[in-house]
CSV table of C-alpha atoms and ligand atoms in Angstrom, one decimal:
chain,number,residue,atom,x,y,z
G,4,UNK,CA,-22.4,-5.5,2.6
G,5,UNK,CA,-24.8,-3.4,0.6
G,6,UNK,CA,-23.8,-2.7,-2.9
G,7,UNK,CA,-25.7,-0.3,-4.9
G,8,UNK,CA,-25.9,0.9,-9.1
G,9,UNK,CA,-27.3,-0.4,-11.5
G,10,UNK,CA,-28.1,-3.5,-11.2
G,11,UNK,CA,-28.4,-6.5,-14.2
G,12,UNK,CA,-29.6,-9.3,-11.7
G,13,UNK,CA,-30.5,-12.2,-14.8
G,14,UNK,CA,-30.4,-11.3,-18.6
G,15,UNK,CA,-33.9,-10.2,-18.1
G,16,UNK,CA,-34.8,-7.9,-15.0
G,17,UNK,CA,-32.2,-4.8,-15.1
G,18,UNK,CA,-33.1,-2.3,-11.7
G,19,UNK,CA,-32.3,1.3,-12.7
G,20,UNK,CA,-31.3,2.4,-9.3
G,21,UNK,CA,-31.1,-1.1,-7.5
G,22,UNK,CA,-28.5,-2.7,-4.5
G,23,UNK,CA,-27.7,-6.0,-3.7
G,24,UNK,CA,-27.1,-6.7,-0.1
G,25,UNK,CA,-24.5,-9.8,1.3
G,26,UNK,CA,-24.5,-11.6,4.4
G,27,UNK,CA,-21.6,-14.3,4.6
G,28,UNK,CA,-21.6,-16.3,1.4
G,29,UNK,CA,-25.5,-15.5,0.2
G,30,UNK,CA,-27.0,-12.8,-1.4
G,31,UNK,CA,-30.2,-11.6,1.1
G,32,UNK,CA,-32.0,-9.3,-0.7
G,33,UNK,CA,-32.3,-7.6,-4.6
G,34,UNK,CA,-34.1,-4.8,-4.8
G,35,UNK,CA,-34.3,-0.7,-5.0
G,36,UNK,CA,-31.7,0.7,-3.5
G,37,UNK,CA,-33.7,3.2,-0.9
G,38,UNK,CA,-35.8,0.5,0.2
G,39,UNK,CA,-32.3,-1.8,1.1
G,40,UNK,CA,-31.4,1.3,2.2
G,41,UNK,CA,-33.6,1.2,4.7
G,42,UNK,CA,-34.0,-2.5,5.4
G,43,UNK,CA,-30.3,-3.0,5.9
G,44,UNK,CA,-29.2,0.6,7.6
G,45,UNK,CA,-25.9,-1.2,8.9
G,46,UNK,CA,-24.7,-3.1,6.1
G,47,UNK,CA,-21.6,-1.5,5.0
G,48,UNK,CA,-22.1,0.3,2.0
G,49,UNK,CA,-20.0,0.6,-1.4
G,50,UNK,CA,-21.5,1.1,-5.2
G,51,UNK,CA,-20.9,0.8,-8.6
G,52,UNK,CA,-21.8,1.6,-12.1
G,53,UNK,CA,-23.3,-1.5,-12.8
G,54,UNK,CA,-23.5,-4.7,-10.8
G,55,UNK,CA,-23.7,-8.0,-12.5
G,56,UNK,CA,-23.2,-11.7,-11.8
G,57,UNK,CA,-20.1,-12.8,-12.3
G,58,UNK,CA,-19.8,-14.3,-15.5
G,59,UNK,CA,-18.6,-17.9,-16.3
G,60,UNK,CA,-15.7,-19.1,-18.5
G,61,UNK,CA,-17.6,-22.5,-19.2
G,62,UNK,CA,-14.2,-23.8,-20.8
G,63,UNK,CA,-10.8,-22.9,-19.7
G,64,UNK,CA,-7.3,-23.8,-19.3
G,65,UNK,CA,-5.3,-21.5,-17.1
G,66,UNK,CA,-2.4,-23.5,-17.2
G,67,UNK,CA,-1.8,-22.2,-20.8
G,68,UNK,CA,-1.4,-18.7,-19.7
G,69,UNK,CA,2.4,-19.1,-19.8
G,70,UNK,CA,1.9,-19.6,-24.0
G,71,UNK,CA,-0.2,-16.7,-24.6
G,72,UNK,CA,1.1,-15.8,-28.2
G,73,UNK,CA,3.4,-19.0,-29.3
G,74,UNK,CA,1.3,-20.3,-31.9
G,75,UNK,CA,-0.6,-18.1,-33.9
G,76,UNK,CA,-1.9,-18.6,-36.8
G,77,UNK,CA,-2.3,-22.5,-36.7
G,78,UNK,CA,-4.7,-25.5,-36.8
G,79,UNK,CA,-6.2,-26.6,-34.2
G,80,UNK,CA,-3.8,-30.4,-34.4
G,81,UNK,CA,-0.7,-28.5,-35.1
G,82,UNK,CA,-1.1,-26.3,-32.3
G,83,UNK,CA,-2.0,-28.6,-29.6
G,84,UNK,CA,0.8,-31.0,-30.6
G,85,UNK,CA,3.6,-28.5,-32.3
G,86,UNK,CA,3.3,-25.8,-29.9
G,87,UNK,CA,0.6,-26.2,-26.8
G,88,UNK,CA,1.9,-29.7,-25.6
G,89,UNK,CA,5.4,-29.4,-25.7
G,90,UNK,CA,5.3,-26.4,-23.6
G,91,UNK,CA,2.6,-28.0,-20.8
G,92,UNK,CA,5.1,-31.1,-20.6
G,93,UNK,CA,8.1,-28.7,-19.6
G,94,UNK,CA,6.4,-27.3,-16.9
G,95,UNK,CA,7.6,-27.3,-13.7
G,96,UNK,CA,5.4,-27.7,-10.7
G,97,UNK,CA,6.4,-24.2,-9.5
G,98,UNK,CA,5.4,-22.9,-13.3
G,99,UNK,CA,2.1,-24.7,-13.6
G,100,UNK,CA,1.1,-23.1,-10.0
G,101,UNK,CA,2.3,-19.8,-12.1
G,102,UNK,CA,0.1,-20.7,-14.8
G,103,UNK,CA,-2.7,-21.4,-13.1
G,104,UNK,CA,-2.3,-18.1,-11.1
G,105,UNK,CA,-1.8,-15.8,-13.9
G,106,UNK,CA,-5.0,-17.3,-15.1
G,107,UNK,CA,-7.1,-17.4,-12.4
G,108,UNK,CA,-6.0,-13.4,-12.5
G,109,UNK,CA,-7.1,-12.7,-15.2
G,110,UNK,CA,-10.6,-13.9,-15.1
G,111,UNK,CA,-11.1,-12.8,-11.5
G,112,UNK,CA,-9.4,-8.8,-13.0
G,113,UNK,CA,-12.0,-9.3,-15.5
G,114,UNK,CA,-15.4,-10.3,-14.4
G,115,UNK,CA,-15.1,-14.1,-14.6
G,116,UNK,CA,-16.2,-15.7,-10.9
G,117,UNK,CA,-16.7,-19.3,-11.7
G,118,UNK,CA,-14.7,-21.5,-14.4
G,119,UNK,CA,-14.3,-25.0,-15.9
G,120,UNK,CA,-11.2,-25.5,-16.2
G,121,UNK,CA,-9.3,-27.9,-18.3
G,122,UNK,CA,-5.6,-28.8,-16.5
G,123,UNK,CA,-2.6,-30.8,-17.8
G,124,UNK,CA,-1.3,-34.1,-17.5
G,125,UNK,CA,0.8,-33.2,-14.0
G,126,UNK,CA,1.3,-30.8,-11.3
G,127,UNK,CA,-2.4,-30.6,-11.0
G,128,UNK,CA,-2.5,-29.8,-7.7
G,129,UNK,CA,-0.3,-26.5,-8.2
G,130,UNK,CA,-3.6,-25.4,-10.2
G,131,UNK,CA,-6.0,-26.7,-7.4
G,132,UNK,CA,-4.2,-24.8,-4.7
G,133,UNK,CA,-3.9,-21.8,-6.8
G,134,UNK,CA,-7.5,-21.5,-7.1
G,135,UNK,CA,-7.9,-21.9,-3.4
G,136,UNK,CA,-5.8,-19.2,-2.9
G,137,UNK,CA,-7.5,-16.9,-5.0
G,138,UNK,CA,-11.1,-17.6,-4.1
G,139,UNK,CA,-12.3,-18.6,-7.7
G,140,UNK,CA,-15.0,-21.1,-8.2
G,141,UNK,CA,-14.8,-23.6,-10.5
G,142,UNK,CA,-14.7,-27.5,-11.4
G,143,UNK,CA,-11.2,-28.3,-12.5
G,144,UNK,CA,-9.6,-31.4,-13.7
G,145,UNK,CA,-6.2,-33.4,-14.6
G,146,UNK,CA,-6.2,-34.1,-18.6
G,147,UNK,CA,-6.1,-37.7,-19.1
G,148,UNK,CA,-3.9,-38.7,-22.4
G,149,UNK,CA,-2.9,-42.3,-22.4
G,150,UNK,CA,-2.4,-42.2,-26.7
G,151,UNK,CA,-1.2,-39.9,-29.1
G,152,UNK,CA,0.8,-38.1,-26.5
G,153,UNK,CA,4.2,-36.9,-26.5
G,154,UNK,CA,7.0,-38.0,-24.0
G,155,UNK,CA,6.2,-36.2,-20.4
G,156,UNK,CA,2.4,-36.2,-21.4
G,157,UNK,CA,1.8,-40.1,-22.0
G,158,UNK,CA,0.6,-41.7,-19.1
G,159,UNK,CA,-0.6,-45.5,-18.3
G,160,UNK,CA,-4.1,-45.7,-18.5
G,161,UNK,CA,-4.5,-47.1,-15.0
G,162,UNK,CA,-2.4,-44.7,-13.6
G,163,UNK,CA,-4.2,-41.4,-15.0
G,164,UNK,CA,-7.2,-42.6,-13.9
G,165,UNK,CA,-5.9,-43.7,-10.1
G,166,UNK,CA,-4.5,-40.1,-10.1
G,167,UNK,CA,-7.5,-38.7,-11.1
G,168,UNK,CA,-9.3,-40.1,-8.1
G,169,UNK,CA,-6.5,-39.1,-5.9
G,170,UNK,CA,-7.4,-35.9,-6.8
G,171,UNK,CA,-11.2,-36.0,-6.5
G,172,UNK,CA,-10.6,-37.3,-2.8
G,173,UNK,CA,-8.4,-34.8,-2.2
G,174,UNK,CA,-10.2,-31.8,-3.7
G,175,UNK,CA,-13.8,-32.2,-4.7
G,176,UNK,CA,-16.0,-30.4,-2.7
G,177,UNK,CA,-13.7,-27.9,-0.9
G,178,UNK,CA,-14.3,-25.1,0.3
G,179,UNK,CA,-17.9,-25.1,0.7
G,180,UNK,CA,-18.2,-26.6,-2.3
G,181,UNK,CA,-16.7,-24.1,-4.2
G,182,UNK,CA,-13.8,-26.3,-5.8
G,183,UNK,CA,-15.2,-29.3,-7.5
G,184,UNK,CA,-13.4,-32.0,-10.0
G,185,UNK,CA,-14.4,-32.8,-13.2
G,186,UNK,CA,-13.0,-36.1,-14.8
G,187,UNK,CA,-11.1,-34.7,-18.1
G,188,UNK,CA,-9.5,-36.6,-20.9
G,189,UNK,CA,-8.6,-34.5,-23.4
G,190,UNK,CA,-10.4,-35.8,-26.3
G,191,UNK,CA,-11.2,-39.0,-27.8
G,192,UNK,CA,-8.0,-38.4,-30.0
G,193,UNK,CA,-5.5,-38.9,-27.3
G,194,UNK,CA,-7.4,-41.4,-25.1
G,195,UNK,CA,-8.6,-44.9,-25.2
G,196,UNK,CA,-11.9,-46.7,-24.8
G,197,UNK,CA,-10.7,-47.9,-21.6
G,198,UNK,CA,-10.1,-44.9,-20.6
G,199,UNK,CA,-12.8,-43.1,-21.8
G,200,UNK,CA,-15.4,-46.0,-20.2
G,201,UNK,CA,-12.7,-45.5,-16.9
G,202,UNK,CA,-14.0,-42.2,-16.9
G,203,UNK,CA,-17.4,-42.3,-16.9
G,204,UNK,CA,-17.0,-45.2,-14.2
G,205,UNK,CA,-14.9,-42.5,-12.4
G,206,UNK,CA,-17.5,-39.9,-12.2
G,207,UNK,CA,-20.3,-42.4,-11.5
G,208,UNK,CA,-18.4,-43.4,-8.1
G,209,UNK,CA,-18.3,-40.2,-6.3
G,210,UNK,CA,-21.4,-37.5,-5.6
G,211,UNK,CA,-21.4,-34.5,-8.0
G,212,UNK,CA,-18.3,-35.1,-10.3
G,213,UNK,CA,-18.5,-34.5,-14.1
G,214,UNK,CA,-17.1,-35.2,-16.9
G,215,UNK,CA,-15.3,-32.3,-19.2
G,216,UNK,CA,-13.6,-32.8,-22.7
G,217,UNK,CA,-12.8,-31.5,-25.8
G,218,UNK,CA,-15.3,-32.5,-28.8
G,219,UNK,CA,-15.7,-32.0,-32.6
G,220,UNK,CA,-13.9,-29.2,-32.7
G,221,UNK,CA,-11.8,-29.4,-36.1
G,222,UNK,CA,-12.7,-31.8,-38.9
G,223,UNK,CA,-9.2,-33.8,-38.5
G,224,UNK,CA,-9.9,-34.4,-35.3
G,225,UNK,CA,-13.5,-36.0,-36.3
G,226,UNK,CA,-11.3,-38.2,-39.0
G,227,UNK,CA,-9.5,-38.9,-37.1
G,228,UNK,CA,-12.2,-40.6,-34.7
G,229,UNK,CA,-13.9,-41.7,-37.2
G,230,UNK,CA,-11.4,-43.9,-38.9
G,231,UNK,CA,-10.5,-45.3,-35.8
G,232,UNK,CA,-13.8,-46.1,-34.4
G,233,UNK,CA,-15.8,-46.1,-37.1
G,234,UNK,CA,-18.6,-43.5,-35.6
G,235,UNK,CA,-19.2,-40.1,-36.0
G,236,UNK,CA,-17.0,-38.6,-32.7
G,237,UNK,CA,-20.5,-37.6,-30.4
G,238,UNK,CA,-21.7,-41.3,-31.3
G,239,UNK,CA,-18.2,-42.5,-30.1
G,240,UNK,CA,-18.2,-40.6,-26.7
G,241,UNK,CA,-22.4,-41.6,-26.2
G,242,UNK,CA,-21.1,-45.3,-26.5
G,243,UNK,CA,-18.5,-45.0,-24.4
G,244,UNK,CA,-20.8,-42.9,-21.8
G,245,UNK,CA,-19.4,-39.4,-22.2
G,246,UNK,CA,-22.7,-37.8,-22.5
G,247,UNK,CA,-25.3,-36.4,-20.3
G,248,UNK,CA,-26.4,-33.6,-17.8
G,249,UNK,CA,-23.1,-34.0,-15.9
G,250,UNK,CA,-20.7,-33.8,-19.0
G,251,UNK,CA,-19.6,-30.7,-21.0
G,252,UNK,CA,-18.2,-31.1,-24.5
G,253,UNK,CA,-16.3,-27.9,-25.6
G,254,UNK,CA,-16.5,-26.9,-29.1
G,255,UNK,CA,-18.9,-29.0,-30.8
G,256,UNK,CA,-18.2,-27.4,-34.2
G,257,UNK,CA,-18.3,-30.3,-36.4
G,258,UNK,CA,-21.5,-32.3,-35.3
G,259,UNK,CA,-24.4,-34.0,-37.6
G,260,UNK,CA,-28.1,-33.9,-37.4
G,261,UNK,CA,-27.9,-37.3,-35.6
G,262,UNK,CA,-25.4,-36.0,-33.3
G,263,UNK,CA,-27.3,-33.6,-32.0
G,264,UNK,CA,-30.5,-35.6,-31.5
G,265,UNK,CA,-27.9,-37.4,-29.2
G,266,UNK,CA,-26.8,-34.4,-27.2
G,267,UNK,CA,-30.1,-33.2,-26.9
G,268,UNK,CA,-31.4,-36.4,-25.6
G,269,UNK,CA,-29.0,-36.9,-23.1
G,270,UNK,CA,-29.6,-33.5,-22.0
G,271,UNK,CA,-25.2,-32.6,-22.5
G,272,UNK,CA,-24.2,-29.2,-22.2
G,273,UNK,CA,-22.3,-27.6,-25.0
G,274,UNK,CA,-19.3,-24.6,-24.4
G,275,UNK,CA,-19.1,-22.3,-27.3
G,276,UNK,CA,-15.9,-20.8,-27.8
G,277,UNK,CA,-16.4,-18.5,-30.6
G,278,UNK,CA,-13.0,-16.6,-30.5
G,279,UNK,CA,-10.9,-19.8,-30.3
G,280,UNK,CA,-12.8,-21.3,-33.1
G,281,UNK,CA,-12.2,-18.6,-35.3
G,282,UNK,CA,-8.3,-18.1,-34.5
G,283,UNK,CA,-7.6,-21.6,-34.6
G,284,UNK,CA,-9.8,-21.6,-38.4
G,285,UNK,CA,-11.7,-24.6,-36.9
G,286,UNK,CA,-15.3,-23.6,-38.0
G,287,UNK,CA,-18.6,-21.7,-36.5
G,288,UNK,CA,-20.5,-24.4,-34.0
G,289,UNK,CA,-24.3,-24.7,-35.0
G,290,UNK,CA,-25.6,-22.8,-31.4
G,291,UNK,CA,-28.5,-21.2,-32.7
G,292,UNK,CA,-29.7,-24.7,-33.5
G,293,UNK,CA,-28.5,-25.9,-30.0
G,294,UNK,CA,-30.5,-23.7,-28.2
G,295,UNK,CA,-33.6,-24.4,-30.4
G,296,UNK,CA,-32.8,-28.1,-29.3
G,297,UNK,CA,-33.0,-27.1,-25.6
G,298,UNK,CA,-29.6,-28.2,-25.1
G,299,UNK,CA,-27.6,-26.2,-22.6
G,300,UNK,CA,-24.8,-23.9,-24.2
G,301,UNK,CA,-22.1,-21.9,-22.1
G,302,UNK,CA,-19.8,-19.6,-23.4
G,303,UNK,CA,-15.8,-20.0,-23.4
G,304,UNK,CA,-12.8,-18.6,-23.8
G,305,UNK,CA,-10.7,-21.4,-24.2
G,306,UNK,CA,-6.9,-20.9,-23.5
G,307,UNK,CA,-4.2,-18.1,-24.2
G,308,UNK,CA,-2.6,-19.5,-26.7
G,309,UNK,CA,-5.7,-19.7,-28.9
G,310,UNK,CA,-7.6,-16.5,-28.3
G,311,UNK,CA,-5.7,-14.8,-26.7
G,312,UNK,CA,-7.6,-13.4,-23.7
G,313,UNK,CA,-9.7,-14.5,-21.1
G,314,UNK,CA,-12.1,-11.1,-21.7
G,315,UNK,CA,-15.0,-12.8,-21.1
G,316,UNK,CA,-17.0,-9.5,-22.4
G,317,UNK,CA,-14.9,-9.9,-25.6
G,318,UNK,CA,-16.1,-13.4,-25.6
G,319,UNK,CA,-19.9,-12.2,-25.3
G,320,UNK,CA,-18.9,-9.4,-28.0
G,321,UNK,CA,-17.4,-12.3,-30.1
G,322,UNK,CA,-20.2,-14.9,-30.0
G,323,UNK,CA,-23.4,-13.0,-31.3
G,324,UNK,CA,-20.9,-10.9,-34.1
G,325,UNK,CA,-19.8,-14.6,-35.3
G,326,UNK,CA,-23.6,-16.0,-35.7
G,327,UNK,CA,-24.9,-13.0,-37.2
G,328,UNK,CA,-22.5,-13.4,-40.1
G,329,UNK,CA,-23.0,-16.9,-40.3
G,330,UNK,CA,-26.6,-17.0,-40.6
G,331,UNK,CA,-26.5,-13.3,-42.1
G,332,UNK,CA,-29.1,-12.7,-39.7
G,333,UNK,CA,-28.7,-9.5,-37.3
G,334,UNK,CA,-31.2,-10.8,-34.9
G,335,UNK,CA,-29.3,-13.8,-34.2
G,336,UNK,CA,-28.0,-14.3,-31.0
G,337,UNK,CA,-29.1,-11.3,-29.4
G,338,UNK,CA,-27.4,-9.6,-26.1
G,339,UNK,CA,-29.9,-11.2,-23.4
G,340,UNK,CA,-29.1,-14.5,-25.5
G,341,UNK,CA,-25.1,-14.2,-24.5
G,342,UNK,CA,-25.7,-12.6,-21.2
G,343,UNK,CA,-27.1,-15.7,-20.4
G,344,UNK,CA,-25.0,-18.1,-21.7
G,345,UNK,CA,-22.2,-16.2,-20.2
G,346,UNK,CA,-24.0,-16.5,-16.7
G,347,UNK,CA,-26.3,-19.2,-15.2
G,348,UNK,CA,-25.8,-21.5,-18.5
G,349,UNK,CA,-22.6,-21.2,-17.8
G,350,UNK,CA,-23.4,-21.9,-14.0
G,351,UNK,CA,-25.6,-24.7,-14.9
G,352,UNK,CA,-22.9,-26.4,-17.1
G,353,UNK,CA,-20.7,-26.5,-14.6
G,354,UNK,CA,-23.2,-28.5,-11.9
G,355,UNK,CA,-23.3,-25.1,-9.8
G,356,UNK,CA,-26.8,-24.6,-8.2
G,357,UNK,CA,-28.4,-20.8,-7.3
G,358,UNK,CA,-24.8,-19.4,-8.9
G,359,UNK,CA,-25.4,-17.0,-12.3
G,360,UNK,CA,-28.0,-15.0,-11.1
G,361,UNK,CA,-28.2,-12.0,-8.4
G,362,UNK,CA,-31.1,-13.3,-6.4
G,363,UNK,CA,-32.3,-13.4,-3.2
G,364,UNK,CA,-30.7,-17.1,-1.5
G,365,UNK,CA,-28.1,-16.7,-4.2
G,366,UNK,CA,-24.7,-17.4,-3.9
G,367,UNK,CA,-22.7,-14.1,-3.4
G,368,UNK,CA,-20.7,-14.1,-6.8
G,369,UNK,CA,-20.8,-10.5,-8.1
G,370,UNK,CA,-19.2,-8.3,-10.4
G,371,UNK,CA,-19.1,-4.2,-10.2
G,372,UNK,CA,-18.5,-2.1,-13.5
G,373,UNK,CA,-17.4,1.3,-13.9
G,374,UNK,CA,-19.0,3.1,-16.9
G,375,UNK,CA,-18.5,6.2,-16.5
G,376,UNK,CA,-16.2,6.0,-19.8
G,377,UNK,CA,-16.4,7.9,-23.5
G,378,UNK,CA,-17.4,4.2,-24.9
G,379,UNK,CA,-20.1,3.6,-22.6
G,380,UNK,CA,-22.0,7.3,-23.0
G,381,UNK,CA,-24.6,7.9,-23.6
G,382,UNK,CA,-26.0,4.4,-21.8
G,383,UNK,CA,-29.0,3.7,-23.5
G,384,UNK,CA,-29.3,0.3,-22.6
G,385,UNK,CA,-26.9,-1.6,-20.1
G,386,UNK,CA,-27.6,-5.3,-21.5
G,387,UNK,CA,-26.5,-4.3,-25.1
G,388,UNK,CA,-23.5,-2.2,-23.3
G,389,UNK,CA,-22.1,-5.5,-21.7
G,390,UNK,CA,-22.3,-7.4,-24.7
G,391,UNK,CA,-21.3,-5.4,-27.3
G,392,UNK,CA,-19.1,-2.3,-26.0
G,393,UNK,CA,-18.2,-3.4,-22.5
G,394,UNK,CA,-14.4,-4.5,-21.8
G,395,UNK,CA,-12.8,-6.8,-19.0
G,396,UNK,CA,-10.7,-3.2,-17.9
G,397,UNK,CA,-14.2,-1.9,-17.1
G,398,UNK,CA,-14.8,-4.6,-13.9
G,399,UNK,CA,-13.3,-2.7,-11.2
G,400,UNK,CA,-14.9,-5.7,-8.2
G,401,UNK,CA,-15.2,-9.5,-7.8
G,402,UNK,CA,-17.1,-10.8,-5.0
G,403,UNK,CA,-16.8,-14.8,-5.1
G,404,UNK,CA,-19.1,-16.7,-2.0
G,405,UNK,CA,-19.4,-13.3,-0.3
G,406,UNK,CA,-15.5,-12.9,-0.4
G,407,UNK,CA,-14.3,-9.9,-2.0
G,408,UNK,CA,-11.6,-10.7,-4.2
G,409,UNK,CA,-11.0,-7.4,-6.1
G,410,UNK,CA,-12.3,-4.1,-4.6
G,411,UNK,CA,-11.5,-0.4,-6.8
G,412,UNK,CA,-9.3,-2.8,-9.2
G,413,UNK,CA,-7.1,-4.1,-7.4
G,414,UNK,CA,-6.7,-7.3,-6.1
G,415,UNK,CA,-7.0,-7.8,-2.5
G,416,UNK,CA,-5.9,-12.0,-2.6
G,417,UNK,CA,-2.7,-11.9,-4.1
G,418,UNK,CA,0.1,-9.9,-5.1
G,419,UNK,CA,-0.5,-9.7,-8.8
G,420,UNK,CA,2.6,-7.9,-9.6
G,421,UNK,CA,4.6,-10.4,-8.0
G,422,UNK,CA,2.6,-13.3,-10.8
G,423,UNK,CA,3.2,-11.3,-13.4
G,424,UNK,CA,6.9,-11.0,-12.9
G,425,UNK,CA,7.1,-14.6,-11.9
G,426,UNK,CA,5.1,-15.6,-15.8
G,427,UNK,CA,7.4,-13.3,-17.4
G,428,UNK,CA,10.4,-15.5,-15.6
G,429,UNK,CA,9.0,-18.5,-16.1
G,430,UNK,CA,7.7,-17.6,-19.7
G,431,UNK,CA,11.7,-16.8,-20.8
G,432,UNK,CA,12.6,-20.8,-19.7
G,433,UNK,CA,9.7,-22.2,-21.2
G,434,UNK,CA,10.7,-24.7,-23.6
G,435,UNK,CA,8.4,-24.2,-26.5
G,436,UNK,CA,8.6,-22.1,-30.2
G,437,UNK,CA,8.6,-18.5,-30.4
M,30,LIG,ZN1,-9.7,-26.2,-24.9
């Protein structure tokens, strides 16, 4: 296939009248578009506005979607446990596999190619098998909780983590490696240090698994760790050997000088989900000062129920306006900045190679944009368009590992009317607050 517009290959090489041409899963060649033209007379041909690489939601739970909207305006500990966990305990199996695919929907309707995505407790394999169907990428995992957990969530410690590997034998590497399992307690609130070291001893046994979970995100959650343990939460997880290139911490809001020597030493990516940590009140995560550390930071949107969308250009739009007003500084955190953490750090965070990028040998994971719209004219400069003015509506294709997934805006893998009505049935039984 030979796709041609304009086309953003990286945050930093944008070809005015460029095409990207796709041969199985790979892209072959980036270039201008009369030269492809002419180098690849037989490819079939389609184009776009602008053509992107997909962009990656570097912390995710799809199996929220069902509680988009039940718990507004609450903290972060009264939402997860008043609202967010009663409802993923009365899940069915049939209504997580609906919750997963009214997520994976979304992102895939909107731009988003490869995820990390956080499960629940059970039915993990609805969400697994819900990805495969609908050709995202991504590194998924069950949520370990063997503490602080309510009835249906609880699990024995031995048990979570024996399930956990039943699941990593079952589905890591699928698909050409496009489904991969990351090993993902919730947070260090919820499980304990045997479970937390069971972890790391989990993702040490098998080739390429990582290690995903919530960190510092609200400061009760870091008293919380802290009177328990006795360290500051990042110290708590480094001891207990959730740190390093193959782990990603969401959040990272509430973190001390020390604690960031520690993730930048051991080389741990960060996700940034500015959105969710503004509607949740939890704080504004120090990222400027991340990336100065070198330390790896992708970009989030979190879940449903505490953003509310999986927009990933909202997400882009939200996470340089939130750093300029912190640091009253208007050059902070400026469009290249996101487009990158919203692409191959994203990519990189999640343990996917050549994915993030259009480039030649590159995975085939692309996005087309229409912007021939009254907010997108007069175009002076795609880059800023995309971070600041583009919306999710505006992707109107989603190519994942060559496969096209959504082609003129709608989606060619599922029947995404039929997953909407089923959420709306399933939303009306869920047994959670209004
Ligand atoms: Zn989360």
């Amino acid at each position: 296939m030979l796709l041609s517009g304009t086309v953003v290959a990286d945050a930093a090489t944008v070809l005015d009248d460029g095409a990207v041409v796709v041969e199985d899963d790979r892209i072959v060649a980036v270039g201008d578009r009369t030269t492809c033209l002419e180098q690849y007379p037989d490819h079939e041909r389609e184009s776009y506005d602008v053509l992107a690489p997909g962009t990656v939601g570097g912390h995710v739970h799809s199996v929220q979607s069902l509680g988009r909207g039940i718990a507004d305006d609450t903290e972060l500990l009264d939402w997860l446990y008043e609202y967010v966990l009663p409802m993923e305990a009365s899940l069915s199996r049939d209504g997580m596999r609906t919750a997963a695919e009214l997520g994976y929907l979304e992102l895939i309707e909107s731009g988003t190619t490869t995820c990390i995505d956080h499960l629940s407790v059970a039915h993990a394999d609805a969400a697994f098998e819900a990805a495969r169907d609908l050709g995202i990428r991504g590194r998924f995992g069950k949520v370990l909780m063997d503490k602080e957990a309510p009835p249906g969530l609880l699990e024995d410690t031995e048990a979570a983590l024996a399930e956990s590997e039943r699941l990593i034998r079952r589905y890591h590497g699928l698909d050409d490696g496009r489904i991969r399992y990351a090993v993902t307690p919730r947070f260090a609130v919820s499980c304990t240090e045997a479970c937390l070291r069971g972890t790391r001893e989990l993702a040490d046994d098998y080739d390429g698994v990582m290690i995903h979970t919530h960190a510092s995100e609200n400061q009760g959650e870091i008293a919380t760790v802290e009177d328990e343990t006795g360290r500051r939460n990042i110290h708590w997880l480094d001891e207990v050997g959730l740190t390093g290139e193959d782990v990603v911490l969401a959040h990272c809001v509430w973190t001390d000088e020390s604690e960031r020597e520690v993730l930048a030493e051991t080389g741990t990516n960060v996700t940034y989900c500015p959105s969710s940590n503004m509607k949740l009140a939890s704080g504004v995560a120090p990222v400027l000062d991340y990336l100065d550390r070198g330390i790896n930071v992708a970009l989030g949107n979190d879940g449903p129920p505490c953003n509310n969308t999986l927009d990933p250009f909202t997400e882009m739009r939200q996470a340089t306006l939130l750093q300029k007003v912190d640091h009253l500084e208007p050059q902070a955190l400026p469009a290249p900045t996101v487009f990158e953490m919203a692409t191959r750090n994203g990519a990189k965070a999640a343990g996917f190679d050549r994915v993030g990028k259009l480039r030649e040998g590159w995975k085939a994971d692309i996005i087309g944009l229409e912007t021939d719209l009254t907010r997108a004219t007069p175009l002076h400069d795609v880059l800023s368009h995309l971070v600041f003015a583009a919306h999710g509506d505006d992707v109107r294709f989603t190519m994942v590992d060559g496969e096209v997934l959504m082609r003129d805006g709608e989606i060619l893998v599922a029947d995404a009317e039929a997953i909407r009505e089923r959420a709306r049935e399933f939303a009306a039984e869920l047994n959670a607050a209004p």
